[in-house]
Coordinates of C-alpha atoms in Angstrom, one line a residue:
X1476 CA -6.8 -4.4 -42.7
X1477 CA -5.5 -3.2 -39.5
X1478 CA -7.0 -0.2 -36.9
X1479 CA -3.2 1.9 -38.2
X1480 CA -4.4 1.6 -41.8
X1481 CA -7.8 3.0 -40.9
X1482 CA -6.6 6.0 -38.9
X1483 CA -4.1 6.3 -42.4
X1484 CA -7.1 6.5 -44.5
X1485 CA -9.3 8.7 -42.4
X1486 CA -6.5 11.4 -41.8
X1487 CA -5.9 11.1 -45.4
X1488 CA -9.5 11.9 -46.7
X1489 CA -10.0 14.9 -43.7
X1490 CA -6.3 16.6 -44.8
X1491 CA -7.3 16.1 -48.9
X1492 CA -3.5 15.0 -49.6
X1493 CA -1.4 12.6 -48.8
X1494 CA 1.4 14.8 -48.0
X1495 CA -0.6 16.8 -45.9
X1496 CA -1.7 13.6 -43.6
X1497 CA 2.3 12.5 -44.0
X1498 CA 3.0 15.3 -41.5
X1499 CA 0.3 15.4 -39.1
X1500 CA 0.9 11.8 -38.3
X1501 CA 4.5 12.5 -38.8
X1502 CA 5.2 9.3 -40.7
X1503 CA 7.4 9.6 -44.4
X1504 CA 4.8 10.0 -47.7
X1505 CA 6.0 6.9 -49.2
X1506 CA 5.5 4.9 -46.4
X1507 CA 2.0 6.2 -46.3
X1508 CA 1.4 5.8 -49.8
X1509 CA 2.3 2.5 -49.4
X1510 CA -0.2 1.4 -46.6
X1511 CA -2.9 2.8 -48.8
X1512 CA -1.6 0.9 -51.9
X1513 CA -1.4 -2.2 -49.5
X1514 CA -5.2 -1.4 -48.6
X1515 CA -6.9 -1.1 -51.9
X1516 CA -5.1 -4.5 -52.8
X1517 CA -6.3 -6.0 -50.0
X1518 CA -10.4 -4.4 -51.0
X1519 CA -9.3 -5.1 -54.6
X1520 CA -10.8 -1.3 -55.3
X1521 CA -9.4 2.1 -55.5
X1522 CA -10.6 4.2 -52.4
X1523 CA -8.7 7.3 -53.0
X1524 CA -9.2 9.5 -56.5
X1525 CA -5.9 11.4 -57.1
X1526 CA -5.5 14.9 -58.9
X1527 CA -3.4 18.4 -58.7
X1528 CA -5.7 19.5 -56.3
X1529 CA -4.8 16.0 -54.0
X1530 CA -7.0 13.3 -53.2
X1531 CA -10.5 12.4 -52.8
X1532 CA -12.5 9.4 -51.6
X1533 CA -13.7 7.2 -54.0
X1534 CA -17.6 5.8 -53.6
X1535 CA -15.9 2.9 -52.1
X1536 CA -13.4 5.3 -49.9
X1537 CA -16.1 6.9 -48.4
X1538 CA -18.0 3.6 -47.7
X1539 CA -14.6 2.9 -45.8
X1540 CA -14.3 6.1 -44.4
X1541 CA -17.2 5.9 -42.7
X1542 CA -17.0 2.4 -41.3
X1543 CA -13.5 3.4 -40.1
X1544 CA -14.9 6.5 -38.4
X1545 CA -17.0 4.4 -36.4
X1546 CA -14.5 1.6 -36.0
X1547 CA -11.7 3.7 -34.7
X1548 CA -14.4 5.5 -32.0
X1549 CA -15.6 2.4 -31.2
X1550 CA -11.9 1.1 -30.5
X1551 CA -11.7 4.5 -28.5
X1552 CA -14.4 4.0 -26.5
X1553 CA -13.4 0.6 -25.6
X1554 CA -10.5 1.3 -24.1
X1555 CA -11.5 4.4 -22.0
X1556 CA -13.8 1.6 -20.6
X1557 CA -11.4 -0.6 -20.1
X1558 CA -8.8 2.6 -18.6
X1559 CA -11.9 3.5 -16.4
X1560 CA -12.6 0.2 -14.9
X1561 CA -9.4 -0.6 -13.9
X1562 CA -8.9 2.7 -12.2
X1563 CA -12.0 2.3 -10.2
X1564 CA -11.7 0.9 -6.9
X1565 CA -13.5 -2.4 -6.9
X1566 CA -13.3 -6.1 -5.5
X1567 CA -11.8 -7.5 -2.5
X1568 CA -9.0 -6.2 0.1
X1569 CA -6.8 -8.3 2.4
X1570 CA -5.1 -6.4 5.2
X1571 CA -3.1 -8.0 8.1
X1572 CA -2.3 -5.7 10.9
X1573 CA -0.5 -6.0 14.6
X1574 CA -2.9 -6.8 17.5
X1575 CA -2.4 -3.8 19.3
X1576 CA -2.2 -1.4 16.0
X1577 CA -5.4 -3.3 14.8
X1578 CA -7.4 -1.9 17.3
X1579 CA -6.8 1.6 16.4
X1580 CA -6.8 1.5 12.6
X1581 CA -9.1 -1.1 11.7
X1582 CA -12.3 0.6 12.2
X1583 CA -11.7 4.2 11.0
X1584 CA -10.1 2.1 7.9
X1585 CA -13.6 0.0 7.5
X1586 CA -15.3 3.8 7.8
X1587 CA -13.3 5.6 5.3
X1588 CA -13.5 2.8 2.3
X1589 CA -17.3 1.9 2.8
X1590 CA -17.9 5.5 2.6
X1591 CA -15.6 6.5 -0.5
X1592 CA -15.2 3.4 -2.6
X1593 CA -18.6 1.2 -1.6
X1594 CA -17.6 -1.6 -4.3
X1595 CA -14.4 -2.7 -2.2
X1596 CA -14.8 -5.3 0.1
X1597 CA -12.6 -5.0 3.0
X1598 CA -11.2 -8.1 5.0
X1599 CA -8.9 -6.9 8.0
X1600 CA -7.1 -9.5 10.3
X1601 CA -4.7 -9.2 12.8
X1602 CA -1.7 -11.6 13.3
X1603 CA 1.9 -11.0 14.8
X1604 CA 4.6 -10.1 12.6
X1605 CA 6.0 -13.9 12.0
X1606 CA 2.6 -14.6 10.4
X1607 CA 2.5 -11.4 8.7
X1608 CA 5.4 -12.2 7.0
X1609 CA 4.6 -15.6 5.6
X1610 CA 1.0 -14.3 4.7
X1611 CA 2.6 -11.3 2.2
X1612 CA 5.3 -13.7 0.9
X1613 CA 2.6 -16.5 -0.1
X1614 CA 0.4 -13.9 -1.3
X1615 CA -2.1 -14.5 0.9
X1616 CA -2.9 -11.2 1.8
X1617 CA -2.7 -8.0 -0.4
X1618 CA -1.3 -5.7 2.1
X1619 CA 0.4 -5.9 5.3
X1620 CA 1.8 -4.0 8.1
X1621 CA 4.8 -5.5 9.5
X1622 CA 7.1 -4.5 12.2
X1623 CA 10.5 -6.2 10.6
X1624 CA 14.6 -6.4 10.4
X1625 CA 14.7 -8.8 8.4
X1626 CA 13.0 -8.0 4.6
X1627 CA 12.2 -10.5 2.3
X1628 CA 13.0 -10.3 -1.4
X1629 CA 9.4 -11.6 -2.1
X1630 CA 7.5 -8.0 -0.6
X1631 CA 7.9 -4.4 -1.1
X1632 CA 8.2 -2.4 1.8
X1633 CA 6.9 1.1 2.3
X1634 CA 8.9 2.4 6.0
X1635 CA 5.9 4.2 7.9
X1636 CA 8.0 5.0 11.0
X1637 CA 10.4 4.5 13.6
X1638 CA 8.9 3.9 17.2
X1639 CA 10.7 3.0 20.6
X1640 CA 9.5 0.7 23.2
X1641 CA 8.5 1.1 26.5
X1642 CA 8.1 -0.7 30.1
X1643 CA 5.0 -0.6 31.1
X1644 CA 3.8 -1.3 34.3
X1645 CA 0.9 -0.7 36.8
X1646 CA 0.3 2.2 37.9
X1647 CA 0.0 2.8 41.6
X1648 CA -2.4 4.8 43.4
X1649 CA 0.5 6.8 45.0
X1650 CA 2.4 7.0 41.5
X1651 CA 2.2 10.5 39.6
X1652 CA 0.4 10.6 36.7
X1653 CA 2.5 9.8 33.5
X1654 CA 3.2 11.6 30.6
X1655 CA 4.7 9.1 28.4
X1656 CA 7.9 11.2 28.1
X1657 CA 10.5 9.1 31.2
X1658 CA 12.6 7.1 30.7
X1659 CA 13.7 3.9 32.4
X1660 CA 17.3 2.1 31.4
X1661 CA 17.2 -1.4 29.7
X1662 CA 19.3 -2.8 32.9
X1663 CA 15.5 -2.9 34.4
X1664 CA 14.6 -5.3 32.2
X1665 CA 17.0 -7.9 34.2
X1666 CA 15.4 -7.4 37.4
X1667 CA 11.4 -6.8 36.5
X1668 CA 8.6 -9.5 36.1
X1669 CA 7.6 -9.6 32.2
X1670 CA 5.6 -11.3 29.7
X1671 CA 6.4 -11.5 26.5
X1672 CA 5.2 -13.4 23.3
X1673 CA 6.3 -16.8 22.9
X1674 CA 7.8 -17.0 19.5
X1675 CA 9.4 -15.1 17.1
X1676 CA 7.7 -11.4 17.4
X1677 CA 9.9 -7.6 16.8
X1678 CA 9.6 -6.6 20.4
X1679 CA 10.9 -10.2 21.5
X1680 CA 13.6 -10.4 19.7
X1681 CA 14.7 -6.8 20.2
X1682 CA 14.5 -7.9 24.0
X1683 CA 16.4 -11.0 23.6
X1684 CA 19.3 -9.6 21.2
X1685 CA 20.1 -6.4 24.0
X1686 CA 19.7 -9.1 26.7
X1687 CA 22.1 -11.2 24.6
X1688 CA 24.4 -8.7 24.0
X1689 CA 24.9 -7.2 27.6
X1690 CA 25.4 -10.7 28.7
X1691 CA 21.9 -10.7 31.1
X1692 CA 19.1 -12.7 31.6
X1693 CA 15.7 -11.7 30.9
X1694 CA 12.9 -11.8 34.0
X1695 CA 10.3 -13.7 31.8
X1696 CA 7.7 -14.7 34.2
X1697 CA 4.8 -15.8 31.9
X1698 CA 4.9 -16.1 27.9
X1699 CA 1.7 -15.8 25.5
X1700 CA 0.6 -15.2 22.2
X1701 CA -2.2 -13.3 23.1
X1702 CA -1.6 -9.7 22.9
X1703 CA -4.8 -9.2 25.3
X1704 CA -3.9 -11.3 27.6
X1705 CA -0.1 -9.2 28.0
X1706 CA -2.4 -6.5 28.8
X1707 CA -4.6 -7.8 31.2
X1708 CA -1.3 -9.0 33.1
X1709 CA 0.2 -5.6 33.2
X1710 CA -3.1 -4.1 33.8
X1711 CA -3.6 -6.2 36.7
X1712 CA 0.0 -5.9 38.5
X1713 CA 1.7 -9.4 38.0
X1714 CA 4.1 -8.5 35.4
X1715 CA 5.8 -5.9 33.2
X1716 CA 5.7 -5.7 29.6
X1717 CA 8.1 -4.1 26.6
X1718 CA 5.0 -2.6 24.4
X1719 CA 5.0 0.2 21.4
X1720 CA 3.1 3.0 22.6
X1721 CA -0.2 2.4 20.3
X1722 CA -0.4 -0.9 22.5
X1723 CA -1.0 1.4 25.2
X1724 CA -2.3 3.8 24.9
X1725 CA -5.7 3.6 25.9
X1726 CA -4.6 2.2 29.4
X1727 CA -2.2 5.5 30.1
X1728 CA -5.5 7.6 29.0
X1729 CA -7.1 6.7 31.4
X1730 CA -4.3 6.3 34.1
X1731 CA -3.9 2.5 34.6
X1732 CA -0.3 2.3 33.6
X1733 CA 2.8 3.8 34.4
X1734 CA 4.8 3.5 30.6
X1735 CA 8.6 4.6 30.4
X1736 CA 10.7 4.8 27.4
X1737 CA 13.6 2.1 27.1
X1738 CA 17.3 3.8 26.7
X1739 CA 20.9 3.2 27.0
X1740 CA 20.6 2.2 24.3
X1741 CA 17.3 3.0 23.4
X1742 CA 15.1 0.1 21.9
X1743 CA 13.1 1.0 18.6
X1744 CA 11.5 -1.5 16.0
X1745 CA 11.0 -0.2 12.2
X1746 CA 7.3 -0.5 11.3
X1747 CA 6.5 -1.0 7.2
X1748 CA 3.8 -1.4 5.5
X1749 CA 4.6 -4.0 3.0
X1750 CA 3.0 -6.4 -0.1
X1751 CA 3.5 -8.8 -2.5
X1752 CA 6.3 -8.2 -4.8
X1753 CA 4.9 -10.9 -7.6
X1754 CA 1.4 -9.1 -7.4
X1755 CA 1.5 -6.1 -8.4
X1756 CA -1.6 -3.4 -6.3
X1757 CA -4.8 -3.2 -8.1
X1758 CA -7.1 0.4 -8.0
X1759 CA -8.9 -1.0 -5.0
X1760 CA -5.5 -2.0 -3.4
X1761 CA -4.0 1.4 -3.9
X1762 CA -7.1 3.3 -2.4
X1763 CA -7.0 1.0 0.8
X1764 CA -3.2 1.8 1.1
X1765 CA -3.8 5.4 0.3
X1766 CA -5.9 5.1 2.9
X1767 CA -4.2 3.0 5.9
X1768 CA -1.2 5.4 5.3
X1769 CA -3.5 8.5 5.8
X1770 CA -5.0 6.8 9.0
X1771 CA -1.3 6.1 10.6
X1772 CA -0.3 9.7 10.4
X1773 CA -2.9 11.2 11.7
X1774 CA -2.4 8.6 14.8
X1775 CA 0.9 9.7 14.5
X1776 CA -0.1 13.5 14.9
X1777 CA -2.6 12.3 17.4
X1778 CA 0.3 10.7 20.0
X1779 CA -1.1 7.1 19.2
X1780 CA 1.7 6.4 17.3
X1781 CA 5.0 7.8 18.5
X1782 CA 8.8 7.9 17.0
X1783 CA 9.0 9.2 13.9
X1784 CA 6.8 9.0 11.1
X1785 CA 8.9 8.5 8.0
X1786 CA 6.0 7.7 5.5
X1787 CA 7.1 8.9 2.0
X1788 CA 4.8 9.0 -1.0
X1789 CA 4.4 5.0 -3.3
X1790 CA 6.4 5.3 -6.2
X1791 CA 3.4 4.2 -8.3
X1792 CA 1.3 7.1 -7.1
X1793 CA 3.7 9.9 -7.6
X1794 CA 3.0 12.4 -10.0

């Protein structure tokens, strides 16, 4: 006895004929016939009393139908349960973000999801975009955002938006204010005190490759990891640094740094936000990105972000 025999039987007793049932579950008469001859051999009784006017339940039959009535609604129940919890957002949530990004989406990320989905528990760390890499292609973390050329095979990538770099620099007391819109060539890059990070990060090895292929050396007067500490030495005069706007743009808010935009040829880095490929999103991890992406454009529409904001809808929530 199976749950597609029951739903036979049941359809057969409420339509009163077999031919009747045959088309509403659009399945031929004598292969329906024969699931009902295959289930009274298996009861060893007759369920079903045949005549001109069509069938009828036997006292066994409508012993069966009603256990099957309550065995197919339980069966129904079950899985709306099972549909329901897995669409609800619930569990833990790994997110690794840029240093300087970090700052401005972590907390109205940690607002919006212990407000709207109180059973998720968010984790947010920050890392540079080597780490972020290794972290989404050893599962470590569910989601990432990584500024990238290079994809890997083991993530998908979602492209958020296209954002240039700029020289920023201290501003002077006699310097006018800035509005974020100059521009400054790359050929100052030769010639001006910087700090950069130390090992493989976007902005570094955009640096190094239009360095590399205009035949220059970079200025590189101190190297860290520590994305504060490249602020507090352009903040406090003794270098330059190549930064995305959201790295600062606090500081040009409140007038402390003079920021240019790189050209000729303009320097840009492709920000995604990516995740495992071998893992697929949970309902919790879909609400967080649903979320994050929400958060970047309205720093986008803010001026926290700048470029251009290419964010398209996931695949797995289009309609």
């Amino acid at each position: 006895m199976n749950i597609r025999q029951l739903r036979y039987f049941i359809s057969i007793v409420d339509q009163g004929s077999v031919s009747s049932a045959a088309r509403v579950l659009h399945i031929a008469q004598p292969a329906l016939s024969q699931h009902i001859a295959n289930l009274e051999e298996e009861l060893t009784t007759e369920l079903l009393v045949r005549s001109s006017r069509g069938v009828k339940p036997t006292k066994a039959g409508e012993v069966l139908y009603h256990h099957a009535r309550k065995i197919v609604a339980q069966i129904k129940e079950a899985t709306d349960d099972v549909r329901k919890e897995a669409d609800t957002p619930r569990g833990e949530v790994s997110i690794v973000v840029p240093p300087m990004l970090g700052v401005h989406v972590a907390p109205l990320l940690l607002e919006r999801v212990a407000e709207k989905y109180p059973e998720v528990e968010l984790r947010i760390m920050e890392e540079l975009a080597l780490n972020v890499k290794e972290m989404i292609e050893n599962s470590r973390v569910d989601l990432g955002v990584l500024a990238t050329r290079d994809k890997t095979p083991k993530a998908e990538y979602l492209h958020l938006y296209t954002e240039p770099l700029y020289l920023a620099s201290r501003r002077k007391s006699e310097d006018k204010p800035c509005s974020g819109d100059e521009t400054v060539d790359v050929k100052a890059l030769f010639s001006t005190p910087l700090v950069l990070s130390q090992q493989s990060h976007a902005v570094r090895e955009i640096v190094e490759d239009v360095a590399e292929k205009m035949g220059r050396t970079l200025n590189l007067r101190v190297t860290t990891e520590s994305a504060r500490l490249r602020i507090s030495y352009i903040r406090s005069g003794v270098t330059s640094g190549v930064l995305p706007w959201p790295s600062i743009d606090g500081l040009w808010r409140r007038g402390e740094i003079s920021a240019k935009r790189l050209v000729n040829p303009d320097l840009i880095r492709e920000v995604y936000l990516t995740w495992p490929r071998n893992q697929p999103l949970n309902a919790a991890s879909r609400a967080v990105r649903q979320e994050l992406l929400d958060i970047c454009h309205e720093l986008f529409e803010s001026g926290v972000i700048r470029g251009t904001f290419r964010h398209v809808q996931p695949e797995d929530q289009k309609p």
